[in-house]
CSV table of N, CA and C in Angstrom, one decimal:
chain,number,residue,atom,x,y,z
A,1,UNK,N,-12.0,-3.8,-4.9
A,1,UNK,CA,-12.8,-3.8,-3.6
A,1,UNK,C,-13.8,-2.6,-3.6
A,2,UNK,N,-14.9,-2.7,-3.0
A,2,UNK,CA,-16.3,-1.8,-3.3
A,2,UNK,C,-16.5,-1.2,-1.5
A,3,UNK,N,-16.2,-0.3,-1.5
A,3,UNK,CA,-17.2,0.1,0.0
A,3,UNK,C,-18.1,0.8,-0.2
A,4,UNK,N,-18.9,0.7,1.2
A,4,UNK,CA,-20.1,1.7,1.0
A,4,UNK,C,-21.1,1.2,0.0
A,5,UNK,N,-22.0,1.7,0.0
A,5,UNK,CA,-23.4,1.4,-1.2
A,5,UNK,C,-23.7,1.3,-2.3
A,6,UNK,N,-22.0,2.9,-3.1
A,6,UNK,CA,-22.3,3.1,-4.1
A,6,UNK,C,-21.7,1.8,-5.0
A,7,UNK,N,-21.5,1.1,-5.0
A,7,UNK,CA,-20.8,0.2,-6.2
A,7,UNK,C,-19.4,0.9,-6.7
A,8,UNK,N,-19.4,2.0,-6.4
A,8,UNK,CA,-17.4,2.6,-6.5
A,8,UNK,C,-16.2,1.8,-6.1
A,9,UNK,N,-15.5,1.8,-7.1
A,9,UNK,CA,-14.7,0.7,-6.1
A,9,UNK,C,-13.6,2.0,-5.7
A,10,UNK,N,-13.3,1.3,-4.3
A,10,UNK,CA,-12.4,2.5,-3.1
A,10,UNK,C,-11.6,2.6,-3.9
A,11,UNK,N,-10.4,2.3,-4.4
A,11,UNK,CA,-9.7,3.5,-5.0
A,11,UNK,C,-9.9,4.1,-6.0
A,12,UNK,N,-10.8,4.3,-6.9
A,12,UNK,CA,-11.3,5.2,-7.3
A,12,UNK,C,-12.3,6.6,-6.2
A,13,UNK,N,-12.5,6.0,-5.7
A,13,UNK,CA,-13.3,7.0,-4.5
A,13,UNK,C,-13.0,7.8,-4.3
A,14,UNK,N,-11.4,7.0,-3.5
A,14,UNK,CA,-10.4,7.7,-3.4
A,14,UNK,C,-9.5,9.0,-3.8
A,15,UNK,N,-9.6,8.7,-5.1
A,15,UNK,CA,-8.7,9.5,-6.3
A,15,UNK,C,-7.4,9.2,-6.5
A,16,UNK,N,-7.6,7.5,-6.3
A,16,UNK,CA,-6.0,6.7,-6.5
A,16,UNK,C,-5.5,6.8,-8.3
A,17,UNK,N,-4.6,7.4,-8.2
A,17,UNK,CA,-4.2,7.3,-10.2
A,17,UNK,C,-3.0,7.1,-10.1
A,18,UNK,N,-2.5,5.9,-11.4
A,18,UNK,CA,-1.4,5.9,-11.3
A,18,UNK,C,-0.4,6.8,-11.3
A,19,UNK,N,1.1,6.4,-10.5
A,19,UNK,CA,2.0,7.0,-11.0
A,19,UNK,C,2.2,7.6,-9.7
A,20,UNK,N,1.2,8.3,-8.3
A,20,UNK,CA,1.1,8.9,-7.6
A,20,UNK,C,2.4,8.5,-6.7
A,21,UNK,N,2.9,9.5,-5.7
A,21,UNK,CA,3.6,9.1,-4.6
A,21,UNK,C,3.6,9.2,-3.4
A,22,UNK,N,2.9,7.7,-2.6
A,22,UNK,CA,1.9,7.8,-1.6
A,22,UNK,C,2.6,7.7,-0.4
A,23,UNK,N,1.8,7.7,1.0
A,23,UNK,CA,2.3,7.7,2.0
A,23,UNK,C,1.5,6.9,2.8
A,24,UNK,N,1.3,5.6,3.4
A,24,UNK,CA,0.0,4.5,3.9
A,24,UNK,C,0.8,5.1,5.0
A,25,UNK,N,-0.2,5.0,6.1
A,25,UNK,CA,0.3,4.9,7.8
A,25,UNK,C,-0.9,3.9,8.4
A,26,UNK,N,-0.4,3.3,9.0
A,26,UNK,CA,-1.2,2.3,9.6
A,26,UNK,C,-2.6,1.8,8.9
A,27,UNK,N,-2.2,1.0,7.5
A,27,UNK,CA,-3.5,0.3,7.0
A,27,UNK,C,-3.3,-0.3,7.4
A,28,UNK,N,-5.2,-1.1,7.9
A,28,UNK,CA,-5.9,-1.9,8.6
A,28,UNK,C,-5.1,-3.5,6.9
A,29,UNK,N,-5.0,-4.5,8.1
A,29,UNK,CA,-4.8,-5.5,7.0
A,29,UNK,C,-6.0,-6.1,6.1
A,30,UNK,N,-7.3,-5.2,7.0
A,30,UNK,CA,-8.8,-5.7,6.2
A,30,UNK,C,-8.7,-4.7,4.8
A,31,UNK,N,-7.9,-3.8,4.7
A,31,UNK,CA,-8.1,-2.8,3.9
A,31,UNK,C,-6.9,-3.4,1.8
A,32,UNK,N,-7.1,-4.4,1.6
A,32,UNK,CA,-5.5,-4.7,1.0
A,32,UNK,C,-5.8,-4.0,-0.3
A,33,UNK,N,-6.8,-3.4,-0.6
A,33,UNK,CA,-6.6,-2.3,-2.0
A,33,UNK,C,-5.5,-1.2,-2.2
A,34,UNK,N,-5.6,-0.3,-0.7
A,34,UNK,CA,-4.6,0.2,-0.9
A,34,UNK,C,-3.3,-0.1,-1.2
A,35,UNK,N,-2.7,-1.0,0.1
A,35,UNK,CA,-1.3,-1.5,-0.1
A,35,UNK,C,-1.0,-2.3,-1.3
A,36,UNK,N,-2.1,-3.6,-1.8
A,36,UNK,CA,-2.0,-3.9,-2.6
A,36,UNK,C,-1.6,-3.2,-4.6
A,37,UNK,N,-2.1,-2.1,-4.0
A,37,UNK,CA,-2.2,-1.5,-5.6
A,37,UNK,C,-0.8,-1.4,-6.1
A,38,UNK,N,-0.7,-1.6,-7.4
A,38,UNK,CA,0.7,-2.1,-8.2
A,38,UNK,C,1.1,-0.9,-8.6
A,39,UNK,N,0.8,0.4,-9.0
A,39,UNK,CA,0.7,1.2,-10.0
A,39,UNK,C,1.2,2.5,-9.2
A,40,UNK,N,1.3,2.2,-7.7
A,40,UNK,CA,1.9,3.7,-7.0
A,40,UNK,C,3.4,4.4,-8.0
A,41,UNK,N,3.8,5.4,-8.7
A,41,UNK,CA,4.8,5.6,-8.7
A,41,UNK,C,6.0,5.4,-7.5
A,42,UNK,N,5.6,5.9,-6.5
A,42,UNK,CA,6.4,5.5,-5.0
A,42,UNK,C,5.8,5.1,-4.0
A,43,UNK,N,6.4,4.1,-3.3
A,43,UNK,CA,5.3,4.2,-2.4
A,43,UNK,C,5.8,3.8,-0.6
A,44,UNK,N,5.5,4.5,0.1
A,44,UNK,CA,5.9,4.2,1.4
A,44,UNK,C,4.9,3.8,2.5
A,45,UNK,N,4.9,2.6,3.0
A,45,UNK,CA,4.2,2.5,3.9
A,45,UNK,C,5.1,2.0,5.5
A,46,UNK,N,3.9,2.7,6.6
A,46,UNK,CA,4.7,2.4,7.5
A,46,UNK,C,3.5,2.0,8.6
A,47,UNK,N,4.1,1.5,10.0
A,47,UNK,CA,2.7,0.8,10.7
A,47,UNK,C,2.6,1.7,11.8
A,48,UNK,N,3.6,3.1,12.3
A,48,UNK,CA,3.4,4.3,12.9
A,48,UNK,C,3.5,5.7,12.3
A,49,UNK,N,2.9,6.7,13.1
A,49,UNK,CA,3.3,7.7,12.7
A,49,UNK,C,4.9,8.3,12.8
A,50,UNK,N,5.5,7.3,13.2
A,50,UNK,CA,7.0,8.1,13.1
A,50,UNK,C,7.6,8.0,11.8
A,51,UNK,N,6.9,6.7,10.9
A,51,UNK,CA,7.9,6.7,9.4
A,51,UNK,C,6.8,7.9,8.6
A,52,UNK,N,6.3,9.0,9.3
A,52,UNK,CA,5.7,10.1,8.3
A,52,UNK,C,6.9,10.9,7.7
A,53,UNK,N,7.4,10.9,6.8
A,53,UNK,CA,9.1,11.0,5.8
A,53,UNK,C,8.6,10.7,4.9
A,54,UNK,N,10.1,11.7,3.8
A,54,UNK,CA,10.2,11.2,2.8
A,54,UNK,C,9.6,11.7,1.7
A,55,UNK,N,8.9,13.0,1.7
A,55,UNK,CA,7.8,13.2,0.7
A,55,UNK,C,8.8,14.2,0.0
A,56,UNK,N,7.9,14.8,-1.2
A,56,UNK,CA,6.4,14.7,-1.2
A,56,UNK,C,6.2,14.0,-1.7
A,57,UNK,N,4.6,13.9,-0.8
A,57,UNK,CA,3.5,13.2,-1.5
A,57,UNK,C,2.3,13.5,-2.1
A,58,UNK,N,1.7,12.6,-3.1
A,58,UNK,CA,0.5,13.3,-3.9
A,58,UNK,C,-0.5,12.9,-3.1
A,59,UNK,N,-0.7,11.6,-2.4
A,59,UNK,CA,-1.5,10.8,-1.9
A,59,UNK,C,-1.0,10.1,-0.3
A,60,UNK,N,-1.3,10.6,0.8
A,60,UNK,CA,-1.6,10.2,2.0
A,60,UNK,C,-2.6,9.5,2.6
A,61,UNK,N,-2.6,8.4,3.2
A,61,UNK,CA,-3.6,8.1,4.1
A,61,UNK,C,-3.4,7.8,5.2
A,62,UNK,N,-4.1,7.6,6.5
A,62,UNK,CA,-3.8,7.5,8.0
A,62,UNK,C,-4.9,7.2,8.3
A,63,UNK,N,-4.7,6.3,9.0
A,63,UNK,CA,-6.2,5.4,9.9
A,63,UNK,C,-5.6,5.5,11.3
A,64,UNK,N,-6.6,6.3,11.9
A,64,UNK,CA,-6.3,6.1,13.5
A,64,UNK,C,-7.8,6.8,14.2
A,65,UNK,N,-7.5,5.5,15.5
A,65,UNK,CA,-8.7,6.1,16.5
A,65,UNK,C,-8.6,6.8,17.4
A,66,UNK,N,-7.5,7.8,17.4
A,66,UNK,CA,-7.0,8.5,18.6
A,66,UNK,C,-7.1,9.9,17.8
A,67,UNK,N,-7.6,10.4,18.8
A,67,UNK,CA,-7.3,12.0,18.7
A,67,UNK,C,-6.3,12.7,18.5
A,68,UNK,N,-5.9,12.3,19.9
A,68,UNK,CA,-4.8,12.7,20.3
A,68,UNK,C,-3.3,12.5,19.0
A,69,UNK,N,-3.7,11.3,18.7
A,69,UNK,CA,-2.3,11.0,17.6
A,69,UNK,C,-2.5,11.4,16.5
A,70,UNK,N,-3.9,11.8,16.1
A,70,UNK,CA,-4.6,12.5,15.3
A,70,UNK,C,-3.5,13.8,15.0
A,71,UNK,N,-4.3,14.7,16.3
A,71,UNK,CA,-3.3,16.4,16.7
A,71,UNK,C,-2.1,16.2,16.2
A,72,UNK,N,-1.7,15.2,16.9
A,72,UNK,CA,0.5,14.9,16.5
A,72,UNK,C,0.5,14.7,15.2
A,73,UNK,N,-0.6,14.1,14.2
A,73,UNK,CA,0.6,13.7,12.8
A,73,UNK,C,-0.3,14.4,12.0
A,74,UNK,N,-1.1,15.3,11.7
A,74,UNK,CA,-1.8,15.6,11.1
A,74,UNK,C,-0.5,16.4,10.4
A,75,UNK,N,-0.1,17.8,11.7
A,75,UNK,CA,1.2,18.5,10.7
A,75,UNK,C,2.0,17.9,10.1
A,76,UNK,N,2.5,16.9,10.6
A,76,UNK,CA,3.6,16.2,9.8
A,76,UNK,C,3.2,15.5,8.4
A,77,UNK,N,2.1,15.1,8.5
A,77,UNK,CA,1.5,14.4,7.1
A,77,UNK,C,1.5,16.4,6.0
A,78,UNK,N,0.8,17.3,6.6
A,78,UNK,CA,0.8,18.2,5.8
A,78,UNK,C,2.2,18.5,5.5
A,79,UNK,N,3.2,18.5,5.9
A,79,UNK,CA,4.5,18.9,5.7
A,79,UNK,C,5.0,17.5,4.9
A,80,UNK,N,4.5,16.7,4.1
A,80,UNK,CA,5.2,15.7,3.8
A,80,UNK,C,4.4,15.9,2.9
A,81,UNK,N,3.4,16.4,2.1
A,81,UNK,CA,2.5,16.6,1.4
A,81,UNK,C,2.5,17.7,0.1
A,82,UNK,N,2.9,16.8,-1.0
A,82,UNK,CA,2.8,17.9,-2.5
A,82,UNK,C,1.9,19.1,-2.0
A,83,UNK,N,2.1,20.4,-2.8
A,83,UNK,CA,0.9,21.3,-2.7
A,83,UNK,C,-0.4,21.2,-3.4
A,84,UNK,N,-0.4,20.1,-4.6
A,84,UNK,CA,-2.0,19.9,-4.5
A,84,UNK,C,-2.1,18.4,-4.4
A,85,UNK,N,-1.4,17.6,-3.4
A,85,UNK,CA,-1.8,16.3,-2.9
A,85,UNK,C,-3.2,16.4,-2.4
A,86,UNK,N,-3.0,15.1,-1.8
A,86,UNK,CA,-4.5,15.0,-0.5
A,86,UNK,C,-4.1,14.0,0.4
A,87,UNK,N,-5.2,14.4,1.4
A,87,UNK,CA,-4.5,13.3,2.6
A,87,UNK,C,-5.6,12.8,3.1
A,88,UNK,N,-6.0,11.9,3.5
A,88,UNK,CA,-7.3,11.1,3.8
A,88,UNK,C,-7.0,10.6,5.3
A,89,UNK,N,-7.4,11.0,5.9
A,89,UNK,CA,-7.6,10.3,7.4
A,89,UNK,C,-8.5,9.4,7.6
A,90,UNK,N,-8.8,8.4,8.0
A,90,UNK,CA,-10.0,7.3,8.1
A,90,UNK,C,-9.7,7.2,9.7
A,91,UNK,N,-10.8,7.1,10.2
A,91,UNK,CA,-11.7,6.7,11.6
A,91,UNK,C,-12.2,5.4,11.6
A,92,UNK,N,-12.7,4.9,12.8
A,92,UNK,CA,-13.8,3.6,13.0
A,92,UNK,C,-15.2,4.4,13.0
A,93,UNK,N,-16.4,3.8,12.0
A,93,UNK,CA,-17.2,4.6,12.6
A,93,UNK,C,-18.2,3.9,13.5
A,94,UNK,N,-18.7,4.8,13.8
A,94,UNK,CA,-19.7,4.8,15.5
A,94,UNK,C,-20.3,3.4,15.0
A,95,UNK,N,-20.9,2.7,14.1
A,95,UNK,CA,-21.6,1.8,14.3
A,95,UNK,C,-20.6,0.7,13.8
A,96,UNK,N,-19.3,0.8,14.0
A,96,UNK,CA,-18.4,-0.6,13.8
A,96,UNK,C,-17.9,-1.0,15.1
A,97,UNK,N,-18.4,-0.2,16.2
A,97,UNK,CA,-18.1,-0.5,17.3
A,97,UNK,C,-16.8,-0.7,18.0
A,98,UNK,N,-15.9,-0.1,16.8
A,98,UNK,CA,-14.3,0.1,17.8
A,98,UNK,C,-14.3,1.2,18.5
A,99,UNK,N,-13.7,1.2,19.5
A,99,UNK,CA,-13.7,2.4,20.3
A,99,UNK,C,-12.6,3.5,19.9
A,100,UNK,N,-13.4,4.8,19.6
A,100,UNK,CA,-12.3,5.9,19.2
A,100,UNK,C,-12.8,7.3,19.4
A,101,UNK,N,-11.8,8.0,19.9
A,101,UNK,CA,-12.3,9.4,20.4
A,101,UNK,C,-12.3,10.4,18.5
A,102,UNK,N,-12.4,9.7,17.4
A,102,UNK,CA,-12.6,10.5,16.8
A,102,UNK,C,-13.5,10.6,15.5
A,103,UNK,N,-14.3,11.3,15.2
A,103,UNK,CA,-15.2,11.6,14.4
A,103,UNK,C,-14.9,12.3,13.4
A,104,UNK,N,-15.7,12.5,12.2
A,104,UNK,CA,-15.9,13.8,11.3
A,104,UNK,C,-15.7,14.9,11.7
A,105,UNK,N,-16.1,15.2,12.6
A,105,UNK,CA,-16.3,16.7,13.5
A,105,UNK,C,-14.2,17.2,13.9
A,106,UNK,N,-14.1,15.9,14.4
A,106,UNK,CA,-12.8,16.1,14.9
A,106,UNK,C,-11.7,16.2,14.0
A,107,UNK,N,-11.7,15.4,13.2
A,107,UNK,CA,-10.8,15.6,12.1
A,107,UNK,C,-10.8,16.7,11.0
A,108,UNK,N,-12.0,17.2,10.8
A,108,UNK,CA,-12.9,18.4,10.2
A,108,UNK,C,-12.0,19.4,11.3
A,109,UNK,N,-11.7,20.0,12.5
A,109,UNK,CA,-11.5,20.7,13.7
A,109,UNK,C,-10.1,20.9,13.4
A,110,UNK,N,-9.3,19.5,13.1
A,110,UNK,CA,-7.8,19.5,13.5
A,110,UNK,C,-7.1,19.8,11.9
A,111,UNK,N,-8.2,19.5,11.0
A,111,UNK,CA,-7.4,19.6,9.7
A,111,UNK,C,-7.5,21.4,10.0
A,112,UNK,N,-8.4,22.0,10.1
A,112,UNK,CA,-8.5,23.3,10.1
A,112,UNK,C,-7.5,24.0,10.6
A,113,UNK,N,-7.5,23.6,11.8
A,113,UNK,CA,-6.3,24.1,12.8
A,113,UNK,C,-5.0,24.0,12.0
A,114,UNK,N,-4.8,22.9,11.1
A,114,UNK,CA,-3.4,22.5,10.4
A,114,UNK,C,-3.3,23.3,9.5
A,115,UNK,N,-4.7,24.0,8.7
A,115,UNK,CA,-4.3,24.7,7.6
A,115,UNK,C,-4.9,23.7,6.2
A,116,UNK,N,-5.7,23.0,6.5
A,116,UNK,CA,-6.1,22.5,5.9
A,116,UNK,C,-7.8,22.1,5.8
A,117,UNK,N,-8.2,22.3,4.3
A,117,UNK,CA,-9.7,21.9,4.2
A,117,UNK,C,-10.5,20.7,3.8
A,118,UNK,N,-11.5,20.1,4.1
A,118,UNK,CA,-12.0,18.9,3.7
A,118,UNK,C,-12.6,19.4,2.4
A,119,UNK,N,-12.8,17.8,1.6
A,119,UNK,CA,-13.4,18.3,0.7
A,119,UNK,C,-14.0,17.1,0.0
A,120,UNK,N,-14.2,16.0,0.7
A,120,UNK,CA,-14.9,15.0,0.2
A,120,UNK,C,-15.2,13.9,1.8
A,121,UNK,N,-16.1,13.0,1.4
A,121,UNK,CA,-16.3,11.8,2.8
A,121,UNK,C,-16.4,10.9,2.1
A,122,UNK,N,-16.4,9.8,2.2
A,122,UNK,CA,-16.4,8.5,2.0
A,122,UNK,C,-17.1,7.2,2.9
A,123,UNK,N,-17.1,6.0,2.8
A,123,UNK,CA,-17.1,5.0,3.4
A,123,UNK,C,-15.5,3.8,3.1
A,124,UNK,N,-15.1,4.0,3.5
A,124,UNK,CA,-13.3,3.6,3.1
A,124,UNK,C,-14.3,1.5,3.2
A,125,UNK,N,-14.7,1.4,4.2
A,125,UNK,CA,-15.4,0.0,4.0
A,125,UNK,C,-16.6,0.0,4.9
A,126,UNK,N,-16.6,-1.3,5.9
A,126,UNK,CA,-18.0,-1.2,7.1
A,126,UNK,C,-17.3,-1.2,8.1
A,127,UNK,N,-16.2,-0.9,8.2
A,127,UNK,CA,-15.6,-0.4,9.3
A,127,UNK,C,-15.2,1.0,9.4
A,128,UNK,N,-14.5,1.5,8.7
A,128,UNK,CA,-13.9,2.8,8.3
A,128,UNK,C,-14.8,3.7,7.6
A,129,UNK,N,-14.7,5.5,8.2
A,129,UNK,CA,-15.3,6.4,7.3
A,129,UNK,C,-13.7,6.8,7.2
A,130,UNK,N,-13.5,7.9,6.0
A,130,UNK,CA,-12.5,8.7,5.4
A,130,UNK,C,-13.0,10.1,5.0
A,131,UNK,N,-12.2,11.1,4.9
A,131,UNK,CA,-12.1,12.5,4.8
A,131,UNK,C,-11.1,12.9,4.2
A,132,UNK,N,-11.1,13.3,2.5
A,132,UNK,CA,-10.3,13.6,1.5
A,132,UNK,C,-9.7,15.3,2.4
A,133,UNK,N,-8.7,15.5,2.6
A,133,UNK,CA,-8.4,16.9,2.9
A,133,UNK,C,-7.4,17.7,2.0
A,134,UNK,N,-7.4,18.7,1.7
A,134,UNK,CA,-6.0,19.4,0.9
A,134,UNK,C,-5.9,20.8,1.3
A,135,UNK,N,-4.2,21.1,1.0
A,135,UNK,CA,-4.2,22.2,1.1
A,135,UNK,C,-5.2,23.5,0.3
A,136,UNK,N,-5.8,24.6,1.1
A,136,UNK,CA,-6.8,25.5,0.2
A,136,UNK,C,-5.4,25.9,-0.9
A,137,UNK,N,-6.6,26.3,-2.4
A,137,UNK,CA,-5.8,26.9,-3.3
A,137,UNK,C,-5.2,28.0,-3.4
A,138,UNK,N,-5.7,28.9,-2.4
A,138,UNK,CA,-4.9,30.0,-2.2
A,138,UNK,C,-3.5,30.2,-1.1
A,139,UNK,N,-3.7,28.5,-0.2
A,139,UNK,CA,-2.3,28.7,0.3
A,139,UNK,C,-1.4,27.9,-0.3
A,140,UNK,N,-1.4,27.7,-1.5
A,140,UNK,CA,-0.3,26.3,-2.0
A,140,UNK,C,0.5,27.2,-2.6
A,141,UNK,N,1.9,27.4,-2.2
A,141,UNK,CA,3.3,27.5,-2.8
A,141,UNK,C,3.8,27.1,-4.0
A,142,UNK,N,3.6,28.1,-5.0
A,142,UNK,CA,3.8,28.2,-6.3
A,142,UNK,C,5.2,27.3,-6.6
């Protein structure tokens, strides 16, 4: 599957590699690269943030249009999170016309607050932007 302009196919974009052990929360069923992919070493997916368990993980993702549920799982995904994993949050963006109190800016705001830095953007598809986040190298626990 290809999002966005560049001809990349999303999980490479991503930084999906075999073997990883992931964490899906609420994929869109327009999205079936992720869930579909064969090659997770482990893989948990769940359709709220309460099944955020179980880690670590090398690779997280979370699709939500809420802020507010944003605030609430962000820590939890970092605490469920290898020390050089990543965790990708995906939004609706402004011109897919779903309604969502959250942005770049916001999730950029609350990863900070978590302790956590951005460090790539994306187009997950024509509905979805994403934001690769990880813990900085200087706070990961040897």
């Amino acid at each position: 599957m290809t999002a966005g302009y560049s001809g990349t196919p999303l999980l490479k974009k991503l930084g999906v590699k075999d073997g990883q052990a992931a964490l899906l929360v609420a994929i869109p069923d327009a999205i079936p690269a992720l869930a579909g992919f064969k090659n997770w070493g482990r893989v948990k997916t769940a359709k709220t943030t309460r099944g955020v368990n179980g880690g670590p993980y090398d690779y997280a993702h979370f699709f939500t249009s809420s802020a507010a549920q944003l605030a609430n799982t962000l820590p939890k995904l970092k605490d469920e999170l290898a020390q050089d994993g990543m965790i990708w949050v995906s939004w609706p963006k402004k011109s897919s016309g779903v309604p969502s109190s959250v942005t770049e800016d916001t999730v950029r705001r609350l990863a900070l607050e978590t302790g956590l830095v951005d460090v790539k953007v994306c187009a997950v598809d024509e509905t979805w932007s994403g934001l690769k986040l990880v813990i900085p190298v200087k706070d990961r626990k040897k």
